[in-house]
Coordinates of C-alpha atoms in Angstrom, one line a residue:
Chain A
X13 CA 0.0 0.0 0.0
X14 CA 2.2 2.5 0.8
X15 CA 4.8 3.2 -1.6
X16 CA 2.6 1.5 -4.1
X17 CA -0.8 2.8 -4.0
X18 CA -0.1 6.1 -1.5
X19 CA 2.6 8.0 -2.5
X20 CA 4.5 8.1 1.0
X21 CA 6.7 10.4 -0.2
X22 CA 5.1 13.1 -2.0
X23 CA 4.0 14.0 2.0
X24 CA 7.6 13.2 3.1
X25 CA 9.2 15.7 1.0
X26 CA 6.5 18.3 2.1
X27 CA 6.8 17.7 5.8
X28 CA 10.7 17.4 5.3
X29 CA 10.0 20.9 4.1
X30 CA 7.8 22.0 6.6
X31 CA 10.2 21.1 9.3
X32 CA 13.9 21.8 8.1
X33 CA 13.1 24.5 5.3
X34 CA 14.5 22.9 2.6
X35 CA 13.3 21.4 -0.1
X36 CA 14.8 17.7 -1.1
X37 CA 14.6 15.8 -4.1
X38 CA 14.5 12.5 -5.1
X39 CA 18.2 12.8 -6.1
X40 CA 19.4 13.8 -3.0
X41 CA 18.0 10.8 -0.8
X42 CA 18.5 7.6 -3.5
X43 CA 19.6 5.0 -1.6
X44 CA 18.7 5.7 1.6
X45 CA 15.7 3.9 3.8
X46 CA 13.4 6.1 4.6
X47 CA 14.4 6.8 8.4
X48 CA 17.5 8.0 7.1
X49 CA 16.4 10.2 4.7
X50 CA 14.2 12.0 6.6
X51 CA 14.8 12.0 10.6
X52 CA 11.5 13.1 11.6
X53 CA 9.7 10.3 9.5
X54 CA 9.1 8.5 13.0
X55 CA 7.4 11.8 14.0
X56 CA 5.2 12.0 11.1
X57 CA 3.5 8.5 10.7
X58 CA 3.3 8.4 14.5
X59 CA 0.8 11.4 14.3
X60 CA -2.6 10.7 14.5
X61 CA -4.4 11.3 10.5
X62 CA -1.1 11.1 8.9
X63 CA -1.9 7.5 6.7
X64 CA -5.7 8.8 6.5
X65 CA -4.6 12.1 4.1
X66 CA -1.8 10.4 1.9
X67 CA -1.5 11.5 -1.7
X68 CA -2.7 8.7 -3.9
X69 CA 0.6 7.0 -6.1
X70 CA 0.1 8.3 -9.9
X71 CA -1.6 5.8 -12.0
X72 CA -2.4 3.5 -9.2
X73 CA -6.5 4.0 -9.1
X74 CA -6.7 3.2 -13.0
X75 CA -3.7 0.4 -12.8
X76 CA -5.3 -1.6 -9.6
X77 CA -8.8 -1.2 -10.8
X78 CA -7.7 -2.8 -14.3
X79 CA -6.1 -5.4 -12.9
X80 CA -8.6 -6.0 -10.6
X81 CA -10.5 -7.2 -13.7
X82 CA -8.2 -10.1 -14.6
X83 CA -6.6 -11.2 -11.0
X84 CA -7.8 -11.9 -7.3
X85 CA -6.7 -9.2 -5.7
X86 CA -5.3 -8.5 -2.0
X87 CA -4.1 -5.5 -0.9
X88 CA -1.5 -6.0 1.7
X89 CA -0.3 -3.6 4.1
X90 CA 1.9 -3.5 7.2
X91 CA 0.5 -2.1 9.7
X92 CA 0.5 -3.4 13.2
X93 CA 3.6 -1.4 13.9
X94 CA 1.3 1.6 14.1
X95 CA -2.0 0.6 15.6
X96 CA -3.6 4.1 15.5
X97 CA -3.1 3.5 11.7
X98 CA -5.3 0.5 11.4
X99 CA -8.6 2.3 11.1
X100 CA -7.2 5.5 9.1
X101 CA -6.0 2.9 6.7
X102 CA -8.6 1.0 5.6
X103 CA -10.8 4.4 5.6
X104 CA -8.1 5.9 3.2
X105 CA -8.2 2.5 0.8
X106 CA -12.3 2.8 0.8
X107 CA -12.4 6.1 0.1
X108 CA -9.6 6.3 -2.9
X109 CA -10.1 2.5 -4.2
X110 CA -13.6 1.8 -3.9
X111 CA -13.8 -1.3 -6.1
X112 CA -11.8 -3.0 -3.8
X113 CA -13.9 -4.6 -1.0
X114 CA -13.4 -5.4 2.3
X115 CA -12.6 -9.2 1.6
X116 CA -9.6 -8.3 -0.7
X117 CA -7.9 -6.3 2.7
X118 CA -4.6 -7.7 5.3
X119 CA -3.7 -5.3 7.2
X120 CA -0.4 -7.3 9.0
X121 CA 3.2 -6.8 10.5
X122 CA 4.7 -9.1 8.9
X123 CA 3.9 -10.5 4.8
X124 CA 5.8 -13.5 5.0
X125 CA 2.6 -15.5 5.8
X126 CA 1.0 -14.6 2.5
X127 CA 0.5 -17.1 -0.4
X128 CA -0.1 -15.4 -3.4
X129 CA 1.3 -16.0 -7.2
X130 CA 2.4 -12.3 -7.5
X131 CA 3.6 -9.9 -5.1
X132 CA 4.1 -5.7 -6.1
X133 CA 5.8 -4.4 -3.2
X134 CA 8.5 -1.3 -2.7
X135 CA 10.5 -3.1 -0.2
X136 CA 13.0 -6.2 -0.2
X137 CA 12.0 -6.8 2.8
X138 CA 8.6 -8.1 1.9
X139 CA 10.0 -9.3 -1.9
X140 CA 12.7 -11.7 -0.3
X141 CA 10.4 -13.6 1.3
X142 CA 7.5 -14.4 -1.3
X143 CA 7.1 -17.5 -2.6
X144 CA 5.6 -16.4 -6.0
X145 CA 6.9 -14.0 -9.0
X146 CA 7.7 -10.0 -7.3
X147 CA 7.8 -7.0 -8.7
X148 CA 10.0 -4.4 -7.2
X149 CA 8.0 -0.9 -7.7
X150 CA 10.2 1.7 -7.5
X151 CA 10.9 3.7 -4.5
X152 CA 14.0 6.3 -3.3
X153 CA 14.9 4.1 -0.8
X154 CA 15.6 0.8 -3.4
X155 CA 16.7 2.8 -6.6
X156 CA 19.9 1.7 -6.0
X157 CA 19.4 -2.4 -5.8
X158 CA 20.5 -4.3 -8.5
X159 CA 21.2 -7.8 -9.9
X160 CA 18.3 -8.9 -8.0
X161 CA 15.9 -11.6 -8.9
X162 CA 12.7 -9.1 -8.3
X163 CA 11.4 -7.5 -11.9
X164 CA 11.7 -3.5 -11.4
X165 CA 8.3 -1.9 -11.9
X166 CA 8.9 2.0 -12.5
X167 CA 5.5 3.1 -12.6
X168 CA 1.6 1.4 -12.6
X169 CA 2.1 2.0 -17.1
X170 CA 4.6 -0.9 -16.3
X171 CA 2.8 -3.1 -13.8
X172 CA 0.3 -2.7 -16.6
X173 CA 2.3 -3.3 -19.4
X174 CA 3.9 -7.0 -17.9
X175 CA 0.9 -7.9 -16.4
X176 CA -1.8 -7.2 -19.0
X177 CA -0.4 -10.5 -21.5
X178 CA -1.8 -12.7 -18.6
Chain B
X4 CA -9.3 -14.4 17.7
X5 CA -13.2 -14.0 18.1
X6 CA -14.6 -17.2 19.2
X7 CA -11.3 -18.8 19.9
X8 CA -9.2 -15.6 22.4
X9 CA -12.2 -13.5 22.5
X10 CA -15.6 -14.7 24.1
X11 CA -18.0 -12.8 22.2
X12 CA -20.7 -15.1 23.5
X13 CA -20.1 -14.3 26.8
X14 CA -21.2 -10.6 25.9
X15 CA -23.7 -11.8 23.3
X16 CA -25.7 -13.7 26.3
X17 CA -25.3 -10.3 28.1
X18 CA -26.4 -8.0 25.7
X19 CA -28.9 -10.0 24.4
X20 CA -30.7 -10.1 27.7
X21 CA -30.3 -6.5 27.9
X22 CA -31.9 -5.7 25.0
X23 CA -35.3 -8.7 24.9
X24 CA -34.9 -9.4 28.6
X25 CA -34.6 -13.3 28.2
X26 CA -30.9 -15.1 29.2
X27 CA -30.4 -17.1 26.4
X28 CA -28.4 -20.5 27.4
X29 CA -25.7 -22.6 24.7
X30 CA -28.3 -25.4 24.6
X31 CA -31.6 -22.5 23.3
X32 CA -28.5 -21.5 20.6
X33 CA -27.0 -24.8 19.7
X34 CA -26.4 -25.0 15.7
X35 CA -27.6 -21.5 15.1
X36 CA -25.3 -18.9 13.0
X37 CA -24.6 -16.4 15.3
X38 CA -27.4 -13.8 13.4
X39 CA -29.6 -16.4 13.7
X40 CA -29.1 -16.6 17.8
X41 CA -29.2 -13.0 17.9
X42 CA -31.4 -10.8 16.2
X43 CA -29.2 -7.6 16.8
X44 CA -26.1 -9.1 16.4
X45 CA -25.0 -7.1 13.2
X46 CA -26.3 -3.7 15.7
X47 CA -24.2 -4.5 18.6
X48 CA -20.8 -5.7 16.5
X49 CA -20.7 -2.7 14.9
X50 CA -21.3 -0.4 18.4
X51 CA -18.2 1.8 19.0
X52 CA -16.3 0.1 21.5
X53 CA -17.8 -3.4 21.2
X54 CA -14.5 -5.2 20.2
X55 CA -12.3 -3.1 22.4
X56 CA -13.8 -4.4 25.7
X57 CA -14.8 -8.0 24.9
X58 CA -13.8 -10.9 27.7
X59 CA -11.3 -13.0 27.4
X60 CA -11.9 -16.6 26.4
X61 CA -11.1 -18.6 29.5
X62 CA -7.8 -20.5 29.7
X63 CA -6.6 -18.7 26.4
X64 CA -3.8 -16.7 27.5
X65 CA -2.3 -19.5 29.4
X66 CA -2.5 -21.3 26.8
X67 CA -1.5 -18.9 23.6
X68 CA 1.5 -18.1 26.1
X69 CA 2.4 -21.9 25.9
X70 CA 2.2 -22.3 22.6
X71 CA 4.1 -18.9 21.6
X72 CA 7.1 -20.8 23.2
X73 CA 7.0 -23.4 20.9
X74 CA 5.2 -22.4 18.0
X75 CA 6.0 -19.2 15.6
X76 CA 2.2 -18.3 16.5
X77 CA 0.4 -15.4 14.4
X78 CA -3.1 -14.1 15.1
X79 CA -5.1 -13.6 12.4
X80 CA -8.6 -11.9 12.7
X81 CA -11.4 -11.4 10.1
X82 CA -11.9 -7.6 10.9
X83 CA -12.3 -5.5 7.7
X84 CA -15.9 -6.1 7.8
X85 CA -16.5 -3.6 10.5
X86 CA -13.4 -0.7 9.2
X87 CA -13.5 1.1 12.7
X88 CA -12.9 -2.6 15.1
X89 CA -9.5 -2.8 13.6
X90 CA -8.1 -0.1 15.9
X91 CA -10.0 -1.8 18.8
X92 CA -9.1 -5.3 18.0
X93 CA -5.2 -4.8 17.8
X94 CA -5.2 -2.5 21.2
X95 CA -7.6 -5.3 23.1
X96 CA -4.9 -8.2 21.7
X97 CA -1.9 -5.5 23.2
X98 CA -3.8 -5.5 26.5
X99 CA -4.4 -9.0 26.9
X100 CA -1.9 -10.6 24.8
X101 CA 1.5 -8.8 25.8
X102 CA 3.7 -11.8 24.5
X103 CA 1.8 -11.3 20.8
X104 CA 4.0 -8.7 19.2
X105 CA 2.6 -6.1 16.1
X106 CA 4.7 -8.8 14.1
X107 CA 2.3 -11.7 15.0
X108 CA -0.9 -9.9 13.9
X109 CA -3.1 -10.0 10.7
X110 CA -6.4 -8.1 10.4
X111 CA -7.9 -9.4 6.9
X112 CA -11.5 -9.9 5.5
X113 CA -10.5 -13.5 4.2
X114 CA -8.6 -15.9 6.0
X115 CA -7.9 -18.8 2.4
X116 CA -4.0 -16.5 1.4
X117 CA -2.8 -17.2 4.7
X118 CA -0.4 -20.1 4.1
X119 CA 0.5 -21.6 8.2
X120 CA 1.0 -25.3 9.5
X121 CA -2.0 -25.3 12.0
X122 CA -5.3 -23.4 12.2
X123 CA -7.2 -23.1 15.1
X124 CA -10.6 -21.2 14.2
X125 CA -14.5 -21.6 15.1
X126 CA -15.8 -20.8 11.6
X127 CA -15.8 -23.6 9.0
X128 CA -16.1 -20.7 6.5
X129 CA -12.1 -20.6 7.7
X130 CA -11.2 -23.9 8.4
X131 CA -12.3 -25.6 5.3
X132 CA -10.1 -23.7 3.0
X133 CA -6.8 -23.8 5.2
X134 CA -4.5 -26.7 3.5
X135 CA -2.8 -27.3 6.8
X136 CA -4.1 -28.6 10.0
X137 CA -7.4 -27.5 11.2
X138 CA -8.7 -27.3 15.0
X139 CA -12.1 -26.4 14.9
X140 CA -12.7 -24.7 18.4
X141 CA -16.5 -25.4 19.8
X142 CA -18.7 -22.4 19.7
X143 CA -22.4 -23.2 20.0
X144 CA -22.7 -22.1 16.4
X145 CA -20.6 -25.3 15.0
X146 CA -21.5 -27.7 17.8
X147 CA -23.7 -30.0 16.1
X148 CA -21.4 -30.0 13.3
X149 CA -20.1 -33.7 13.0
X150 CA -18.2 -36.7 10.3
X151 CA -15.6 -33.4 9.6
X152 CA -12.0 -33.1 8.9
X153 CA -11.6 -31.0 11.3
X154 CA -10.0 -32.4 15.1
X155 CA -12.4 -30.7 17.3
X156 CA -10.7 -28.9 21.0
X157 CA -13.5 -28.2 23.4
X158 CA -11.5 -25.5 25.4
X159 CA -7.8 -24.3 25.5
X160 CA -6.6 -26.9 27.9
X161 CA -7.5 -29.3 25.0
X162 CA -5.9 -27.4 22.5
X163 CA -2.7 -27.5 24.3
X164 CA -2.7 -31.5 25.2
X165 CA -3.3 -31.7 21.6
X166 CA -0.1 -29.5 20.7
X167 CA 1.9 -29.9 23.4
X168 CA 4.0 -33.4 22.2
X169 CA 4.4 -31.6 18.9

């Protein structure tokens, strides 16, 4: 979810902004995780409405509700860690992704208990794990992996593009 | 978690009574779906509050204690049904569950991607799609439910003579 379908940093960049004055880009913070990008990012998804007023991810409404068409669909986030976010999360995915139903929601703290055929995740952390076929969507934070067995998804044009042949 | 840590008929019994002024017993609801045992069912699940101060199914934390010693044990809830119990639910497992950390939890609206060794669940709605071991944990709403796959455990000191050679 986030990362994929709410665009987690769009509102990190703004905050960062907010806080510090300055203005990053994409180019400055490739590479890092997310924590070390931006030291207040505990802060931020620690206060209360932050997950409910995310940006939604370019693409993401049209791409998801296409592919909902063709696949079963789950959408998987972790969550647990944050358990104010529970609620504010599943509000946010109703309101922006309404053709998903409650059925097709996990909200979890930890993926590695999900059996699916494809996973599109953000972080290596989830990917390394999965059983089944994993797209890597492209995030700051993993612009830098390479060699790696996941397929690199750059945008919800591509997750379209490999997926729609199915 | 409901109907196996949680005892939502303990409360059910209770609120029933408040709201007809009859205490229902286990042998007037034998077999019944829960709806079918009580009218306002859906009205009082989706109270504020209802899941955040439900009882605690006797003998369970003894018992999910035991097995969390032994077992990698995850707790998995159907919640996304009712959007604002998934706050409640994780905060009532923090309370009465301390050993279950935010990495052991899953709130989802269908239980058939989780992929796990053993299921313990009262729902057959649950159990019958889960590839691995099934427990099916007496509720009055499965109790005349016989000639199944399913090993049925009448209480948690049942479950854990069951598991605890393993």
């Amino acid at each position: 979810m986030d990362g994929v379908l709410a665009d987690v940093y769009h509102r990190f960049f703004e905050l960062h902004e907010e806080d510090f004055g300055t203005r990053l880009t994409v180019k400055d913070i490739a590479g890092l995780k997310e924590a070390e990008a931006f030291p207040n990012q505990i802060k931020w998804v620690n206060s209360p409405g932050f997950f409910r007023t995310l940006p939604v991810m370019s693409g993401s409404q049209q791409g998801l509700k296409r592919l909902n068409g063709h696949f079963e669909v789950v959408v998987i986030s972790m969550a647990t860690e944050f358990p104010k976010s529970l609620t504010d999360k599943q509000l946010w995915l109703m309101e922006h992704f309404q053709f998903i139903s409650w059925k097709q929601m996990v909200f979890c703290g930890c993926k590695d208990i999900i059996q699916a055929d494809i996973m599109i995740d953000d972080h290596l952390k989830n990917l390394d794990n999965f059983k089944g076929e994993t797209l890597m969507f492209t995030q700051p934070h993993n612009m830098n992996i390479t060699n790696h067995r996941h397929t690199r998804v750059d945008s919800w044009a591509e997750v379209e593009n490999l997926l729609k042949s199915r």
